[in-house]
């Protein structure tokens, strides 16, 4: 078992022990800290500042150049034929200066109902000094991770509905081949896909013309990854996003939109393992820990996706706790200037990320410039009090610019 799994097991067992002393009633496991961990978690970092300013909503927002990450099927509703975006996100800026996420996405119209998209996410973890067990330096490494969206396709199946898929290569080089505790390491690699859809229809909301939208995105369905030659492999962050929104066109100059996203990881929840009277883990004939509550997490990818909806030790209540909520709003004036705000909520027993976000956008001729700022309210956040920015380009607008 790897380090992440051991930490989770120990945390659950300690929590169980302290809460069960002197009690004979059934334990409510949903009240315990039981955070789900995966490999390559950078895949869940929202890369662009427009969504970042709205609490990281994006699955049902109006399409833009960064749609390849949130829901590539949205590109089928794009009005421009080509769009490019470049984003930069500092990470742990208050502690270290050299960790960051860079993102570039490009979408273009292939045929009347079909858009293609390509994107690259690059996560640099700065410089890390590796030492041996006695503290002597071994080597300095520059770990990094990347995800290359080789091809995303958005297909407009009808006037109001589109479908999409994204084909992705993932590379995670955390150790540069260094030996960890005497075990040779290697880069983790995976192939993954997204499957998604978007419903967009113009309705009347009172006196306002309003775009009603619903979207879903099943992200990162792919193989497990390993960082050594051992048999231990970890799930990548397979994830389900579902969202909806209302974009009200109040008059010629003013638009106001509201969006809501929910997210749930499609990977196994760590179970509670059996312990003896001395709180030592009980193992079976194969040396594996015996599950006391929950389900065995060592399953195939396909099984994990379905099992993730009913495998939590705390039952339905804990499954509900695993849903993250994001709410965002966006106001545009004259399609030239935008202000944004949002809120993100994660249950305290599942990570406790809770924060407000603010953002702004400016459109000038052929490019948009977006900013976002995150304000943590529960615990330190790697993006806390950090300014992120995205620049996007509308090539169709460029062709219309008067050279004089």
Short mmCIF file of C-alpha atoms in Angstrom, two decimals:
data_model
loop_
_atom_site.label_atom_id
_atom_site.label_comp_id
_atom_site.label_asym_id
_atom_site.label_seq_id
_atom_site.Cartn_x
_atom_site.Cartn_y
_atom_site.Cartn_z
CA UNK A 1 0.00 0.00 0.00
CA UNK A 2 1.27 3.46 -0.73
CA UNK A 3 1.79 6.38 1.62
CA UNK A 4 -1.50 8.15 0.83
CA UNK A 5 -3.52 5.03 1.60
CA UNK A 6 -1.67 4.35 4.86
CA UNK A 7 -2.27 7.89 6.11
CA UNK A 8 -5.98 7.58 5.34
CA UNK A 9 -6.24 4.21 7.05
CA UNK A 10 -4.48 5.44 10.20
CA UNK A 11 -6.63 8.59 10.35
CA UNK A 12 -9.85 6.62 10.08
CA UNK A 13 -8.74 4.06 12.63
CA UNK A 14 -7.72 6.69 15.20
CA UNK A 15 -11.01 8.52 14.69
CA UNK A 16 -12.92 5.29 15.11
CA UNK A 17 -11.05 4.35 18.28
CA UNK A 18 -11.60 7.63 20.11
CA UNK A 19 -15.25 7.82 19.17
CA UNK A 20 -16.06 4.20 20.02
CA UNK A 21 -14.62 4.08 23.54
CA UNK A 22 -17.42 3.46 26.00
CA UNK A 23 -20.02 3.28 23.23
CA UNK A 24 -22.01 0.27 22.08
CA UNK A 25 -24.08 2.06 19.43
CA UNK A 26 -23.28 1.78 15.73
CA UNK A 27 -20.59 4.24 14.66
CA UNK A 28 -21.58 7.03 12.27
CA UNK A 29 -18.62 6.92 9.89
CA UNK A 30 -19.88 9.91 7.92
CA UNK A 31 -18.72 12.15 10.79
CA UNK A 32 -15.05 11.17 10.39
CA UNK A 33 -12.36 12.74 8.26
CA UNK A 34 -12.10 10.57 5.14
CA UNK A 35 -10.55 12.55 2.32
CA UNK A 36 -10.27 10.88 -1.08
CA UNK A 37 -6.80 11.09 -2.64
CA UNK A 38 -5.72 10.35 -6.20
CA UNK A 39 -2.66 10.60 -8.38
CA UNK A 40 -2.13 13.69 -10.59
CA UNK A 41 -4.55 15.94 -8.64
CA UNK A 42 -3.47 18.91 -10.79
CA UNK A 43 -6.05 17.68 -13.31
CA UNK A 44 -8.76 19.11 -11.04
CA UNK A 45 -7.30 22.61 -10.85
CA UNK A 46 -9.46 25.01 -12.84
CA UNK A 47 -6.97 26.53 -15.30
CA UNK A 48 -8.67 29.73 -16.48
CA UNK A 49 -9.48 32.99 -14.71
CA UNK A 50 -13.03 33.41 -16.00
CA UNK A 51 -14.20 30.26 -14.22
CA UNK A 52 -11.80 31.01 -11.35
CA UNK A 53 -13.61 34.27 -10.70
CA UNK A 54 -16.95 32.44 -10.43
CA UNK A 55 -16.09 29.80 -7.85
CA UNK A 56 -14.78 27.37 -10.49
CA UNK A 57 -18.06 26.87 -12.32
CA UNK A 58 -17.73 26.06 -15.99
CA UNK A 59 -19.63 23.00 -17.18
CA UNK A 60 -22.68 25.02 -18.32
CA UNK A 61 -21.30 28.54 -18.78
CA UNK A 62 -21.38 30.23 -22.16
CA UNK A 63 -18.70 28.80 -24.46
CA UNK A 64 -15.29 30.43 -24.69
CA UNK A 65 -11.72 29.57 -25.66
CA UNK A 66 -11.17 27.62 -22.40
CA UNK A 67 -14.17 25.31 -22.86
CA UNK A 68 -11.88 22.37 -23.66
CA UNK A 69 -11.26 21.86 -19.92
CA UNK A 70 -14.76 22.37 -18.55
CA UNK A 71 -16.94 20.83 -21.25
CA UNK A 72 -15.67 20.51 -24.80
CA UNK A 73 -19.21 19.99 -26.14
CA UNK A 74 -19.80 23.71 -25.47
CA UNK A 75 -17.51 24.58 -28.38
CA UNK A 76 -20.25 23.47 -30.79
CA UNK A 77 -22.17 26.60 -29.73
CA UNK A 78 -19.26 29.00 -30.26
CA UNK A 79 -19.94 31.96 -32.54
CA UNK A 80 -16.34 32.57 -33.58
CA UNK A 81 -14.61 30.09 -35.88
CA UNK A 82 -11.25 30.12 -34.04
CA UNK A 83 -10.32 30.98 -30.47
CA UNK A 84 -7.12 30.75 -28.42
CA UNK A 85 -6.60 31.22 -24.68
CA UNK A 86 -3.48 31.32 -22.50
CA UNK A 87 -3.70 31.15 -18.69
CA UNK A 88 -1.20 31.42 -15.85
CA UNK A 89 -1.89 30.34 -12.27
CA UNK A 90 0.68 30.83 -9.47
CA UNK A 91 0.59 28.03 -6.89
CA UNK A 92 1.54 28.39 -3.21
CA UNK A 93 2.70 31.91 -4.05
CA UNK A 94 2.91 32.90 -0.38
CA UNK A 95 5.45 30.12 0.31
CA UNK A 96 7.47 29.49 -2.83
CA UNK A 97 7.95 31.48 -6.04
CA UNK A 98 8.47 28.77 -8.65
CA UNK A 99 5.34 26.57 -8.64
CA UNK A 100 2.76 27.36 -11.28
CA UNK A 101 0.18 26.00 -13.69
CA UNK A 102 0.17 27.13 -17.32
CA UNK A 103 -2.67 26.37 -19.70
CA UNK A 104 -3.17 26.92 -23.42
CA UNK A 105 -6.28 25.93 -25.39
CA UNK A 106 -7.24 26.31 -29.02
CA UNK A 107 -10.65 25.62 -30.59
CA UNK A 108 -11.58 25.83 -34.26
CA UNK A 109 -14.52 25.10 -36.50
CA UNK A 110 -14.01 21.97 -38.57
CA UNK A 111 -17.42 21.72 -40.21
CA UNK A 112 -20.80 23.34 -39.82
CA UNK A 113 -21.71 21.38 -36.67
CA UNK A 114 -18.27 20.24 -35.52
CA UNK A 115 -15.55 22.01 -33.55
CA UNK A 116 -12.13 20.61 -32.72
CA UNK A 117 -10.13 21.58 -29.62
CA UNK A 118 -6.58 21.05 -28.39
CA UNK A 119 -5.10 22.01 -25.03
CA UNK A 120 -1.99 21.73 -22.91
CA UNK A 121 -1.76 21.96 -19.11
CA UNK A 122 1.75 22.15 -17.62
CA UNK A 123 2.27 22.06 -13.86
CA UNK A 124 5.76 22.98 -12.65
CA UNK A 125 6.49 22.01 -9.03
CA UNK A 126 9.68 24.08 -8.78
CA UNK A 127 12.98 22.75 -7.49
CA UNK A 128 13.11 20.02 -4.82
CA UNK A 129 16.24 18.71 -3.07
CA UNK A 130 16.20 14.94 -2.49
CA UNK A 131 18.13 13.54 0.48
CA UNK A 132 18.87 10.06 1.85
CA UNK A 133 17.70 8.70 5.22
CA UNK A 134 20.48 10.54 7.04
CA UNK A 135 19.79 13.89 5.39
CA UNK A 136 22.66 13.83 2.90
CA UNK A 137 21.78 15.41 -0.47
CA UNK A 138 21.23 13.03 -3.36
CA UNK A 139 20.14 15.29 -6.21
CA UNK A 140 18.04 18.31 -7.08
CA UNK A 141 15.05 17.62 -9.29
CA UNK A 142 12.49 19.78 -11.06
CA UNK A 143 9.28 17.70 -10.93
CA UNK A 144 6.59 18.52 -13.42
CA UNK A 145 3.32 17.20 -14.77
CA UNK A 146 1.43 17.78 -17.99
CA UNK A 147 -1.83 16.88 -19.66
CA UNK A 148 -2.10 17.11 -23.43
CA UNK A 149 -5.61 17.18 -24.85
CA UNK A 150 -4.74 15.63 -28.18
CA UNK A 151 -8.20 16.02 -29.65
CA UNK A 152 -11.48 17.33 -28.32
CA UNK A 153 -14.62 17.24 -30.44
CA UNK A 154 -17.82 19.19 -29.93
CA UNK A 155 -20.70 18.05 -32.13
CA UNK A 156 -23.97 19.98 -32.40
CA UNK A 157 -26.47 17.14 -32.57
CA UNK A 158 -29.49 19.44 -32.74
CA UNK A 159 -30.36 23.09 -32.47
CA UNK A 160 -30.22 22.95 -28.67
CA UNK A 161 -28.04 19.97 -27.77
CA UNK A 162 -24.40 19.06 -28.32
CA UNK A 163 -22.17 16.14 -27.44
CA UNK A 164 -18.43 16.00 -26.99
CA UNK A 165 -15.41 13.93 -26.09
CA UNK A 166 -11.81 14.69 -25.26
CA UNK A 167 -8.82 12.36 -25.70
CA UNK A 168 -5.95 13.10 -23.27
CA UNK A 169 -2.37 12.02 -22.53
CA UNK A 170 -1.11 12.51 -18.96
CA UNK A 171 2.53 12.57 -17.86
CA UNK A 172 3.64 12.95 -14.23
CA UNK A 173 7.36 13.13 -13.48
CA UNK A 174 7.65 13.72 -9.73
CA UNK A 175 11.04 12.16 -8.93
CA UNK A 176 13.19 12.38 -12.10
CA UNK A 177 14.02 8.69 -11.65
CA UNK A 178 15.48 9.06 -8.15
CA UNK A 179 15.41 6.06 -5.81
CA UNK A 180 12.87 6.51 -3.00
CA UNK A 181 13.58 4.34 0.07
CA UNK A 182 15.73 2.12 -2.12
CA UNK A 183 13.05 1.66 -4.78
CA UNK A 184 13.66 2.98 -8.28
CA UNK A 185 11.01 5.46 -9.39
CA UNK A 186 9.62 6.36 -12.77
CA UNK A 187 7.23 8.83 -14.34
CA UNK A 188 3.55 8.01 -14.20
CA UNK A 189 1.65 7.96 -17.50
CA UNK A 190 -2.00 7.58 -18.41
CA UNK A 191 -4.42 7.85 -21.29
CA UNK A 192 -7.82 9.30 -20.43
CA UNK A 193 -11.00 10.58 -22.01
CA UNK A 194 -13.84 12.99 -21.21
CA UNK A 195 -17.45 12.44 -22.24
CA UNK A 196 -19.79 15.41 -22.05
CA UNK A 197 -22.90 17.15 -23.28
CA UNK A 198 -24.56 20.57 -23.31
CA UNK A 199 -28.16 21.75 -23.61
CA UNK A 200 -28.68 25.41 -24.54
CA UNK A 201 -32.04 27.04 -25.26
CA UNK A 202 -33.27 30.63 -25.33
CA UNK A 203 -36.33 31.16 -23.16
CA UNK A 204 -38.31 34.04 -21.70
CA UNK A 205 -37.69 34.72 -18.01
CA UNK A 206 -40.19 37.39 -17.18
CA UNK A 207 -39.49 40.13 -19.69
CA UNK A 208 -35.91 39.06 -20.39
CA UNK A 209 -34.52 36.89 -23.16
CA UNK A 210 -32.54 34.25 -21.27
CA UNK A 211 -30.19 31.45 -22.24
CA UNK A 212 -31.03 28.34 -20.22
CA UNK A 213 -28.14 25.87 -20.08
CA UNK A 214 -27.42 22.43 -18.64
CA UNK A 215 -24.21 20.50 -19.00
CA UNK A 216 -22.38 17.41 -17.80
CA UNK A 217 -18.79 16.22 -18.07
CA UNK A 218 -17.38 12.83 -17.07
CA UNK A 219 -13.68 13.65 -16.83
CA UNK A 220 -10.43 11.70 -16.84
CA UNK A 221 -11.76 8.19 -17.40
CA UNK A 222 -8.44 6.40 -17.75
CA UNK A 223 -5.95 3.86 -16.47
CA UNK A 224 -4.30 3.85 -13.04
CA UNK A 225 -0.74 5.16 -12.74
CA UNK A 226 2.32 3.90 -10.89
CA UNK A 227 5.55 5.66 -9.95
CA UNK A 228 7.60 2.48 -9.44
CA UNK A 229 7.90 -1.07 -10.74
CA UNK A 230 5.78 -2.35 -7.86
CA UNK A 231 2.20 -3.49 -8.33
CA UNK A 232 0.81 -0.48 -6.46
CA UNK A 233 -1.19 1.77 -8.77
CA UNK A 234 -3.31 4.81 -8.03
CA UNK A 235 -6.46 6.11 -9.68
CA UNK A 236 -6.33 9.36 -11.58
CA UNK A 237 -9.04 11.90 -10.58
CA UNK A 238 -11.99 10.58 -12.56
CA UNK A 239 -14.71 13.13 -11.90
CA UNK A 240 -18.34 13.92 -12.67
CA UNK A 241 -19.42 17.53 -13.24
CA UNK A 242 -23.07 18.53 -13.61
CA UNK A 243 -24.21 22.12 -13.90
CA UNK A 244 -26.81 24.57 -15.05
CA UNK A 245 -27.17 28.27 -15.65
CA UNK A 246 -29.31 31.24 -16.61
CA UNK A 247 -27.87 34.07 -18.71
CA UNK A 248 -30.33 36.98 -18.74
CA UNK A 249 -30.07 39.65 -21.44
CA UNK A 250 -31.63 42.54 -19.56
CA UNK A 251 -31.22 45.07 -22.36
CA UNK A 252 -28.88 46.00 -25.18
CA UNK A 253 -26.03 46.72 -22.79
CA UNK A 254 -26.52 44.56 -19.70
CA UNK A 255 -26.30 40.79 -19.17
CA UNK A 256 -26.44 38.94 -15.85
CA UNK A 257 -25.77 35.21 -15.48
CA UNK A 258 -26.01 32.72 -12.61
CA UNK A 259 -24.38 29.27 -12.64
CA UNK A 260 -24.28 26.24 -10.36
CA UNK A 261 -21.96 23.23 -10.63
CA UNK A 262 -21.72 20.05 -8.57
CA UNK A 263 -18.70 17.72 -8.68
CA UNK A 264 -18.11 14.18 -7.44
CA UNK A 265 -14.99 12.06 -7.74
CA UNK A 266 -15.59 8.71 -9.44
CA UNK A 267 -12.93 6.83 -7.48
CA UNK A 268 -13.24 4.54 -4.44
CA UNK A 269 -13.76 6.02 -0.98
CA UNK A 270 -11.17 4.72 1.54
CA UNK A 271 -12.83 2.05 3.70
CA UNK A 272 -12.40 1.38 7.41
CA UNK A 273 -10.22 -1.66 8.10
CA UNK A 274 -10.55 -4.18 10.91
CA UNK A 275 -8.25 -3.82 13.93
CA UNK A 276 -7.56 -6.05 16.93
CA UNK A 277 -7.81 -5.07 20.59
CA UNK A 278 -4.43 -3.36 20.39
CA UNK A 279 -5.58 -1.31 17.38
CA UNK A 280 -3.30 -3.21 14.98
CA UNK A 281 -4.62 -3.90 11.51
CA UNK A 282 -5.87 -7.43 10.87
CA UNK A 283 -4.70 -9.01 7.61
CA UNK A 284 -5.91 -11.95 5.57
CA UNK A 285 -3.87 -14.88 4.25
CA UNK A 286 -2.49 -12.67 1.46
CA UNK A 287 -1.34 -9.97 3.87
CA UNK A 288 -4.10 -7.54 2.82
CA UNK A 289 -6.04 -5.46 5.31
CA UNK A 290 -9.58 -6.71 5.94
CA UNK A 291 -12.35 -4.21 5.23
CA UNK A 292 -14.64 -3.59 8.22
CA UNK A 293 -16.90 -0.90 6.71
CA UNK A 294 -17.12 0.20 3.11
CA UNK A 295 -15.83 -1.67 0.06
CA UNK A 296 -12.47 -2.89 -1.18
CA UNK A 297 -10.83 -0.01 -3.11
CA UNK A 298 -8.52 -2.29 -5.12
CA UNK A 299 -10.84 -2.65 -8.09
CA UNK A 300 -10.75 -2.00 -11.82
CA UNK A 301 -11.38 1.42 -13.34
CA UNK A 302 -14.81 0.45 -14.65
CA UNK A 303 -15.86 -0.99 -11.29
CA UNK A 304 -14.54 2.06 -9.44
CA UNK A 305 -16.69 4.46 -11.45
CA UNK A 306 -19.93 2.71 -10.45
CA UNK A 307 -18.76 1.70 -6.97
CA UNK A 308 -17.95 5.33 -6.13
CA UNK A 309 -21.67 6.03 -5.69
CA UNK A 310 -22.23 3.51 -2.87
CA UNK A 311 -18.90 2.49 -1.28
CA UNK A 312 -18.48 5.12 1.47
CA UNK A 313 -18.20 3.68 5.03
CA UNK A 314 -20.74 6.26 6.22
CA UNK A 315 -23.36 5.24 3.67
CA UNK A 316 -25.58 7.66 1.77
CA UNK A 317 -24.79 10.59 4.06
CA UNK A 318 -21.07 10.30 3.38
CA UNK A 319 -21.69 9.87 -0.33
CA UNK A 320 -23.59 13.17 -0.27
CA UNK A 321 -20.70 14.77 1.64
CA UNK A 322 -18.42 13.89 -1.27
CA UNK A 323 -20.25 16.32 -3.56
CA UNK A 324 -18.56 19.71 -4.02
CA UNK A 325 -20.73 22.73 -4.77
CA UNK A 326 -19.77 25.78 -6.80
CA UNK A 327 -21.88 28.86 -7.42
CA UNK A 328 -20.95 31.78 -9.68
CA UNK A 329 -22.37 34.91 -11.21
CA UNK A 330 -21.20 37.10 -14.07
CA UNK A 331 -22.26 40.57 -15.19
CA UNK A 332 -21.35 42.00 -18.60
CA UNK A 333 -21.74 45.61 -19.64
CA UNK A 334 -21.92 46.26 -23.37
CA UNK A 335 -20.05 42.95 -23.93
CA UNK A 336 -16.89 44.89 -23.07
CA UNK A 337 -16.48 44.70 -19.30
CA UNK A 338 -17.34 41.92 -16.84
CA UNK A 339 -17.37 41.51 -13.09
CA UNK A 340 -17.66 38.10 -11.43
CA UNK A 341 -18.09 36.50 -8.03
CA UNK A 342 -18.42 32.96 -6.75
CA UNK A 343 -18.35 30.53 -3.86
CA UNK A 344 -16.95 27.00 -3.61
CA UNK A 345 -17.88 24.51 -0.88
CA UNK A 346 -16.32 21.18 0.08
CA UNK A 347 -17.42 19.21 3.15
CA UNK A 348 -15.03 19.53 6.14
CA UNK A 349 -14.56 15.74 6.23
CA UNK A 350 -13.67 15.62 2.54
CA UNK A 351 -10.99 18.32 2.32
CA UNK A 352 -12.73 21.43 3.69
CA UNK A 353 -11.94 23.71 0.76
CA UNK A 354 -14.28 26.66 1.12
CA UNK A 355 -13.63 30.00 -0.51
CA UNK A 356 -15.06 33.07 -2.16
CA UNK A 357 -13.78 34.28 -5.51
CA UNK A 358 -13.79 37.58 -7.35
CA UNK A 359 -13.00 38.31 -10.97
CA UNK A 360 -13.08 40.79 -13.78
CA UNK A 361 -12.87 40.70 -17.54
CA UNK A 362 -12.09 43.20 -20.25
CA UNK A 363 -12.72 42.74 -23.96
CA UNK A 364 -10.90 44.94 -26.42
CA UNK A 365 -11.10 44.27 -30.16
CA UNK A 366 -9.49 40.89 -30.70
CA UNK A 367 -8.58 39.84 -27.17
CA UNK A 368 -10.09 39.30 -23.74
CA UNK A 369 -8.18 39.75 -20.51
CA UNK A 370 -9.58 38.03 -17.39
CA UNK A 371 -8.44 38.16 -13.77
CA UNK A 372 -9.52 36.20 -10.70
CA UNK A 373 -8.75 36.32 -6.99
CA UNK A 374 -9.46 33.66 -4.34
CA UNK A 375 -10.32 34.38 -0.69
CA UNK A 376 -10.12 31.28 1.57
CA UNK A 377 -12.56 31.19 4.50
CA UNK A 378 -11.84 27.85 6.23
CA UNK A 379 -8.21 26.90 5.77
CA UNK A 380 -5.12 27.87 3.81
CA UNK A 381 -5.53 27.42 0.07
CA UNK A 382 -2.66 27.13 -2.44
CA UNK A 383 -4.42 29.83 -4.48
CA UNK A 384 -5.32 32.00 -1.49
CA UNK A 385 -4.93 35.74 -2.07
CA UNK A 386 -3.37 35.08 -5.46
CA UNK A 387 -4.12 36.87 -8.71
CA UNK A 388 -4.57 34.66 -11.77
CA UNK A 389 -4.98 35.82 -15.33
CA UNK A 390 -6.09 34.53 -18.74
CA UNK A 391 -5.69 36.12 -22.16
CA UNK A 392 -7.85 34.89 -25.02
CA UNK A 393 -7.96 35.82 -28.69
CA UNK A 394 -10.86 35.96 -31.15
CA UNK A 395 -9.40 35.40 -34.62
CA UNK A 396 -12.69 36.22 -36.33
CA UNK A 397 -12.63 39.67 -34.74
CA UNK A 398 -9.04 40.05 -35.87
CA UNK A 399 -10.06 39.60 -39.51
CA UNK A 400 -12.63 42.40 -39.10
CA UNK A 401 -10.22 44.95 -37.64
CA UNK A 402 -9.79 47.93 -39.94
CA UNK A 403 -6.07 48.17 -40.77
CA UNK A 404 -6.38 51.92 -40.86
#
